[in-house]
């Protein structure tokens, strides 16, 4: 902990990505200050809840596979250091028409990277997983390495271990502004002014505020999830029900088995209300629950009994739905990550490492060139 307001690195935003960056920077011996506008464990951003999917046969693009493989390894390392379970392997199903993104993209990644997988017909899906009822025109890709992360436990582990390695973490202290200060940075909050050699900005749906000068094309969506008590729990436990992605005429959906105390969770991936963190509607209405229930009734009958609870979170989308991981073009001592577009959490352990690399060394061994901000014509110095 610095006594003079000066640090080697400051991390603004301590959710999934920022907590991981603070951990990796502190683990390497740096004097690290972490700032977050909200109390620890808040449910106002994109890192709350009790389940996130992790999968390896990445339908979005094969380029993500090395990064997610690094994330798997780092989650296991974090589990060992923290002494607590964070990742549960359940296997996973991508279900859709043969030409769909969910199926074709998963197969492309699996084949390019030699990943274990199986191609299943609709009848084979139901035979192996009796709770699933895909129509005859649908097929599936099964990947045995998919599973579930506990997001709040993951963020908590990164924060606890960052503090153990000496990081000074301050929740409820929002950064008002930052400026380049020679070769370093200056960060102002209501409580003081801090100086550091490096800055990492990982503010999720608030990224457009602190990174406004970059002109990044970010759009925030309100996303709804619902947890249901299954009417037929024997069909939907993790031993008989993997995580699942469905691309069907009703939309693009993702869901989880009946986890202890949580029920069956379902969300829709392809639509959302445009909002900001300040205008998001936090309540969930009956029509939204009915949409999710109808999806389960159609394809996983018996999964949607009584509603246990609902929740909202936010996606921060880029136009191509790929992340942005980069250094500031005018201030290379500033690294940032944003635009995770609803599929970033699984990568957080590796993205924290990448951002620590970019902040400290200006480069990383991970193949992230396809995630540079320069791909957007509107991005500017």
XYZ file of C-alpha atoms in Angstrom:
381
model
C 0.000 0.000 0.000
C 1.358 3.388 -0.973
C 1.623 6.059 1.728
C 2.216 8.972 -0.639
C -0.588 8.534 -3.196
C 1.793 7.066 -5.744
C 1.524 3.578 -7.235
C 3.015 1.466 -9.973
C -0.450 0.848 -11.430
C -4.029 1.959 -10.864
C -6.990 -0.186 -11.933
C -10.333 1.585 -12.366
C -13.251 -0.846 -12.155
C -13.005 -3.995 -10.008
C -15.532 -6.312 -11.615
C -14.587 -9.438 -13.538
C -11.791 -7.930 -15.616
C -10.492 -5.330 -13.187
C -10.285 -7.688 -10.220
C -8.263 -10.074 -12.385
C -5.975 -7.290 -13.616
C -5.381 -6.069 -10.052
C -4.548 -9.623 -9.010
C -2.040 -10.184 -11.810
C -0.371 -6.808 -11.327
C -0.078 -7.258 -7.554
C 1.100 -10.859 -7.948
C 4.020 -9.546 -10.000
C 5.089 -7.317 -7.148
C 3.647 -3.998 -8.247
C 2.164 -1.389 -5.924
C -1.449 -1.475 -7.091
C -4.437 0.744 -6.334
C -7.861 -0.573 -7.309
C -10.844 1.792 -7.452
C -14.502 0.925 -7.890
C -17.489 3.244 -7.738
C -19.710 0.736 -5.925
C -19.587 -1.507 -2.860
C -17.881 -4.844 -3.211
C -20.243 -7.525 -4.512
C -22.746 -5.065 -6.005
C -25.320 -6.190 -8.575
C -25.329 -3.043 -10.719
C -23.004 -4.080 -13.553
C -22.165 -7.272 -15.427
C -20.290 -9.465 -12.929
C -22.999 -10.477 -10.450
C -25.091 -13.618 -10.149
C -24.097 -17.196 -9.422
C -23.425 -18.753 -12.814
C -21.625 -18.033 -16.090
C -20.931 -20.427 -18.949
C -17.414 -21.377 -19.980
C -16.911 -23.241 -23.247
C -14.018 -24.085 -25.509
C -15.492 -24.826 -28.974
C -16.092 -21.139 -29.462
C -18.782 -20.458 -32.051
C -18.023 -16.716 -32.200
C -14.594 -17.240 -33.815
C -11.753 -19.780 -33.668
C -9.381 -16.933 -32.747
C -10.827 -16.935 -29.219
C -9.860 -20.544 -28.495
C -6.242 -19.963 -27.337
C -7.438 -17.197 -25.027
C -10.197 -19.303 -23.476
C -7.784 -22.223 -23.059
C -5.472 -19.903 -21.137
C -8.493 -18.806 -19.088
C -9.304 -22.410 -18.138
C -5.734 -22.911 -16.889
C -5.774 -19.680 -14.906
C -9.155 -20.439 -13.312
C -7.713 -23.729 -12.067
C -4.631 -21.912 -10.747
C -6.881 -19.396 -9.001
C -8.921 -22.218 -7.431
C -5.745 -23.759 -6.048
C -4.431 -20.479 -4.630
C -7.804 -19.451 -3.200
C -8.636 -22.917 -1.863
C -12.212 -22.801 -3.139
C -14.114 -24.272 -6.125
C -14.816 -21.854 -8.956
C -15.299 -23.967 -12.103
C -17.584 -26.997 -12.544
C -17.400 -29.048 -15.734
C -20.808 -30.156 -17.005
C -20.285 -30.491 -20.750
C -22.204 -28.277 -23.125
C -24.596 -28.395 -26.069
C -24.804 -25.945 -28.948
C -28.147 -26.606 -30.628
C -29.464 -25.176 -33.886
C -29.892 -25.855 -37.558
C -26.771 -27.290 -39.230
C -26.057 -23.937 -40.918
C -26.581 -21.859 -37.743
C -23.810 -19.834 -36.130
C -24.117 -21.772 -32.889
C -23.518 -25.108 -34.627
C -21.336 -24.165 -37.593
C -19.159 -21.823 -35.559
C -18.610 -24.363 -32.782
C -17.646 -27.008 -35.343
C -15.223 -24.625 -37.065
C -13.421 -23.894 -33.786
C -13.411 -27.539 -32.716
C -11.982 -28.726 -36.032
C -9.395 -25.972 -36.368
C -8.054 -26.504 -32.848
C -8.553 -30.270 -32.550
C -11.006 -29.953 -29.663
C -12.980 -32.938 -28.352
C -16.572 -32.783 -29.551
C -19.448 -34.861 -30.880
C -22.064 -34.099 -33.522
C -25.535 -35.248 -32.481
C -28.897 -35.490 -34.202
C -32.019 -34.296 -32.419
C -32.925 -37.898 -31.539
C -29.433 -38.524 -30.149
C -29.672 -35.397 -27.989
C -32.944 -36.571 -26.436
C -31.658 -40.121 -25.970
C -28.625 -38.900 -24.043
C -30.256 -35.955 -22.287
C -33.960 -36.788 -21.810
C -34.909 -33.295 -20.676
C -34.000 -31.869 -24.104
C -36.569 -31.981 -26.910
C -35.074 -30.423 -30.051
C -37.179 -30.606 -33.199
C -36.073 -32.930 -35.978
C -34.539 -30.132 -38.059
C -32.069 -29.282 -35.288
C -28.660 -30.790 -34.577
C -26.162 -30.283 -31.766
C -22.465 -30.052 -31.027
C -21.556 -31.532 -27.660
C -18.309 -30.431 -26.043
C -17.228 -32.247 -22.890
C -15.068 -29.414 -21.517
C -17.822 -26.806 -21.160
C -19.033 -25.880 -17.709
C -20.033 -23.257 -15.179
C -18.136 -20.533 -13.349
C -19.377 -18.963 -10.114
C -18.883 -15.282 -11.009
C -19.179 -13.733 -7.579
C -16.781 -16.310 -6.141
C -14.369 -15.717 -9.035
C -14.348 -11.955 -8.563
C -14.055 -12.408 -4.810
C -11.085 -14.730 -5.178
C -9.263 -12.293 -7.444
C -9.930 -9.432 -5.026
C -8.918 -11.396 -1.932
C -5.701 -12.598 -3.504
C -4.885 -9.198 -4.982
C -5.151 -7.781 -1.463
C -3.046 -10.644 -0.108
C -0.374 -9.691 -2.626
C -0.476 -6.103 -1.377
C -3.039 -4.325 -3.565
C -4.888 -1.373 -2.049
C -8.519 -1.927 -3.067
C -11.060 0.833 -2.513
C -14.726 0.186 -3.212
C -17.215 3.029 -3.111
C -14.606 5.452 -4.452
C -15.451 6.365 -8.058
C -12.810 7.816 -10.332
C -13.949 11.227 -11.530
C -11.330 11.607 -14.242
C -7.889 10.549 -15.310
C -5.145 12.392 -17.183
C -1.793 11.518 -18.604
C 0.922 12.886 -16.334
C 4.162 12.801 -18.283
C 4.999 9.137 -18.669
C 2.515 8.238 -15.941
C -1.104 8.969 -15.022
C -3.071 11.043 -12.559
C -6.453 9.802 -11.257
C -8.845 12.015 -9.318
C -11.579 10.822 -6.943
C -13.654 12.661 -4.362
C -11.152 11.517 -1.721
C -7.907 12.489 -3.383
C -5.553 12.484 -6.322
C -3.420 9.440 -7.076
C -0.425 9.013 -9.338
C 0.883 5.891 -11.026
C 3.140 4.771 -13.806
C 0.392 2.743 -15.465
C -3.415 2.739 -15.671
C -5.886 -0.038 -16.486
C -9.506 0.921 -17.235
C -12.070 -1.894 -16.917
C -15.339 -0.179 -16.145
C -17.768 -2.415 -18.039
C -20.950 -0.575 -19.051
C -19.435 2.651 -17.691
C -16.515 2.390 -20.157
C -17.989 4.990 -22.478
C -17.594 7.596 -19.743
C -13.929 7.230 -18.794
C -12.911 6.270 -22.348
C -15.116 8.821 -24.114
C -12.184 10.375 -25.931
C -11.529 7.184 -27.871
C -14.834 7.278 -29.731
C -15.424 3.557 -29.287
C -18.749 2.357 -30.745
C -20.200 0.819 -27.580
C -23.897 0.137 -26.968
C -25.236 -1.055 -23.615
C -28.131 -3.520 -23.461
C -30.345 -4.479 -20.549
C -30.489 -8.302 -20.325
C -32.991 -10.387 -18.349
C -32.462 -13.793 -16.724
C -34.950 -15.924 -14.808
C -34.426 -18.838 -12.417
C -37.172 -21.470 -12.383
C -37.867 -24.305 -9.973
C -38.065 -27.290 -12.336
C -41.276 -29.302 -12.331
C -39.222 -32.400 -13.170
C -35.950 -31.919 -11.278
C -34.755 -35.452 -12.060
C -34.204 -34.392 -15.682
C -32.271 -31.197 -15.131
C -29.541 -31.798 -12.567
C -25.949 -31.216 -13.775
C -25.367 -34.951 -14.113
C -28.126 -35.197 -16.767
C -28.261 -31.658 -18.129
C -25.204 -29.823 -19.510
C -25.090 -26.092 -20.120
C -26.861 -25.240 -23.357
C -27.048 -22.713 -26.167
C -30.057 -22.772 -28.508
C -30.320 -20.906 -31.790
C -33.920 -21.509 -32.812
C -36.722 -19.549 -34.526
C -37.710 -18.133 -31.138
C -34.260 -16.530 -30.707
C -30.819 -17.178 -29.254
C -30.899 -18.526 -25.704
C -28.426 -19.783 -23.095
C -29.126 -21.757 -19.976
C -27.956 -23.814 -17.056
C -28.937 -27.026 -15.297
C -30.752 -27.121 -11.980
C -27.971 -26.046 -9.646
C -28.378 -26.425 -5.876
C -30.466 -23.564 -4.549
C -30.632 -21.862 -7.952
C -33.054 -23.783 -10.130
C -32.851 -23.730 -13.931
C -31.556 -20.421 -15.274
C -32.339 -19.088 -18.756
C -31.505 -15.898 -20.609
C -31.870 -14.548 -24.118
C -28.712 -13.452 -25.900
C -29.821 -11.743 -29.109
C -32.061 -8.897 -27.921
C -31.921 -6.257 -25.214
C -33.191 -2.810 -24.339
C -30.659 -0.117 -25.153
C -29.824 1.681 -21.929
C -27.037 3.141 -19.829
C -25.995 2.137 -16.316
C -27.960 5.175 -15.152
C -31.195 4.481 -17.063
C -31.439 0.680 -16.972
C -34.817 -0.677 -15.916
C -34.047 -3.041 -13.029
C -37.458 -4.648 -12.694
C -38.488 -7.623 -14.840
C -42.024 -7.722 -16.189
C -44.399 -10.641 -16.690
C -44.050 -10.637 -20.482
C -40.288 -11.132 -20.194
C -40.708 -14.055 -17.829
C -43.361 -15.517 -20.110
C -40.962 -15.369 -23.078
C -38.327 -17.339 -21.180
C -40.890 -19.798 -19.852
C -42.250 -20.425 -23.356
C -38.768 -21.263 -24.597
C -38.267 -23.840 -21.850
C -41.750 -25.281 -22.271
C -41.079 -25.777 -25.973
C -37.594 -27.300 -25.841
C -37.005 -28.408 -22.227
C -40.497 -29.333 -20.989
C -40.649 -29.677 -17.233
C -37.805 -27.193 -16.620
C -39.952 -24.133 -15.944
C -41.993 -24.468 -12.767
C -42.395 -21.631 -10.298
C -40.155 -18.596 -10.688
C -37.479 -18.512 -8.007
C -36.109 -15.081 -8.920
C -35.284 -12.807 -11.830
C -32.399 -10.455 -12.423
C -31.046 -7.937 -14.888
C -27.518 -7.289 -16.038
C -25.888 -5.393 -18.888
C -24.089 -6.299 -22.074
C -21.673 -3.696 -23.437
C -21.741 -4.485 -27.149
C -19.426 -3.639 -30.002
C -20.788 -3.669 -33.580
C -19.039 -6.962 -34.356
C -19.629 -8.388 -30.840
C -15.887 -8.896 -30.361
C -14.002 -7.525 -27.355
C -11.723 -4.506 -27.280
C -8.340 -5.086 -25.612
C -5.777 -2.420 -26.336
C -3.551 0.407 -25.199
C -4.551 4.034 -25.528
C -3.183 5.320 -28.856
C -2.013 8.627 -27.381
C -1.050 7.372 -23.923
C 0.557 3.914 -24.147
C 0.835 3.736 -20.361
C -2.965 3.247 -20.337
C -4.430 -0.197 -21.116
C -8.131 -0.937 -21.285
C -10.666 -3.673 -21.889
C -14.303 -3.165 -22.806
C -17.081 -4.212 -25.163
C -17.301 -7.787 -23.936
C -20.686 -8.142 -25.642
C -22.251 -10.653 -23.292
C -19.630 -13.385 -23.653
C -16.614 -12.064 -21.779
C -16.775 -13.374 -18.218
C -15.294 -16.791 -18.983
C -12.148 -15.045 -20.242
C -11.674 -12.796 -17.197
C -8.780 -14.733 -15.679
C -6.832 -14.490 -18.948
C -7.932 -10.935 -19.767
C -6.623 -9.785 -16.393
C -3.270 -11.306 -17.304
C -3.344 -9.675 -20.760
C -4.156 -6.241 -19.335
C -1.352 -6.598 -16.790
C 0.988 -7.465 -19.672
C -0.141 -4.478 -21.738
C 0.115 -2.088 -18.811
C 3.532 -3.265 -17.605
C 5.259 -4.408 -20.773
C 3.318 -2.876 -23.644
C 2.719 -6.282 -25.228
C 1.375 -9.744 -24.442
C 2.105 -13.265 -25.624
C -1.599 -13.935 -26.095
C -2.891 -13.614 -29.698
C -5.231 -10.648 -29.265
C -4.509 -8.641 -32.413
C -8.023 -9.254 -33.705
C -9.375 -7.413 -30.640
C -7.528 -4.115 -31.263
C -9.605 -0.933 -31.311
C -8.095 0.097 -34.640
C -10.638 -2.126 -36.419
C -13.250 0.559 -35.768
C -13.096 3.505 -38.127
C -14.599 5.729 -35.427
C -11.874 5.011 -32.866
C -9.492 7.915 -32.519
C -6.612 9.136 -30.444
